[in-house]
Amino acid sequence: MRIVIVLLLAALALAGLQTWRIGSLHDEAEQAQKIISTLSAGIESRDAAINRLNDEAVTRERQEQALRTQLSQAGQLAHVREVHIQRLLNENQEMHDWYAAPLPDGIDRMHQRPAFTSAADYLHWLSGGNELPDTGKLTGH
């Protein structure tokens, strides 16, 4: 009888231990499920960001192509205008002479300005009290 009681107590202890392990495994499974959910949300967010960036890249490529087309058209238009101007200059000797002549002194003086590479350079130049040249005060060139 004692052996049966000891065996029953041992079986109860083993059953309790198994119940505790099952509960522990259940908690671990819930934690793993939470981690999986968090990672899945992160992956979905990443995929959405990748898709958005891909869409933006396609849009940017289309815009760049449109700008290249416009630049090409503008270059062709400029070339056509240059050819037209050259044709007019070659047809009319008086216009050719006017075009080839140097600018008058007054106009030339208006073009005398310091070279600025940035807005900061211009502001620095202005803060020094410098003024743009007055066409009536400069002497001949």
PDB file of C-alpha atoms in Angstrom, residues 81-91 99:
ATOM      1  CA  ARG A  81      17.356  81.079 -83.300  1.00  0.00           C
ATOM      2  CA  GLU A  82      21.148  81.314 -83.549  1.00  0.00           C
ATOM      3  CA  VAL A  83      21.032  80.162 -87.171  1.00  0.00           C
ATOM      4  CA  HIS A  84      18.282  82.704 -87.853  1.00  0.00           C
ATOM      5  CA  ILE A  85      20.298  85.524 -86.222  1.00  0.00           C
ATOM      6  CA  GLN A  86      23.394  84.546 -88.196  1.00  0.00           C
ATOM      7  CA  ARG A  87      21.356  84.497 -91.402  1.00  0.00           C
ATOM      8  CA  LEU A  88      19.983  87.973 -90.643  1.00  0.00           C
ATOM      9  CA  LEU A  89      23.453  89.272 -89.810  1.00  0.00           C
ATOM     10  CA  ASN A  90      24.860  87.869 -93.038  1.00  0.00           C
ATOM     11  CA  GLU A  91      21.990  89.316 -95.103  1.00  0.00           C
ATOM     12  CA  TYR A  99      26.351  93.527 -83.898  1.00  0.00           C
TER      13      TYR A  99
END
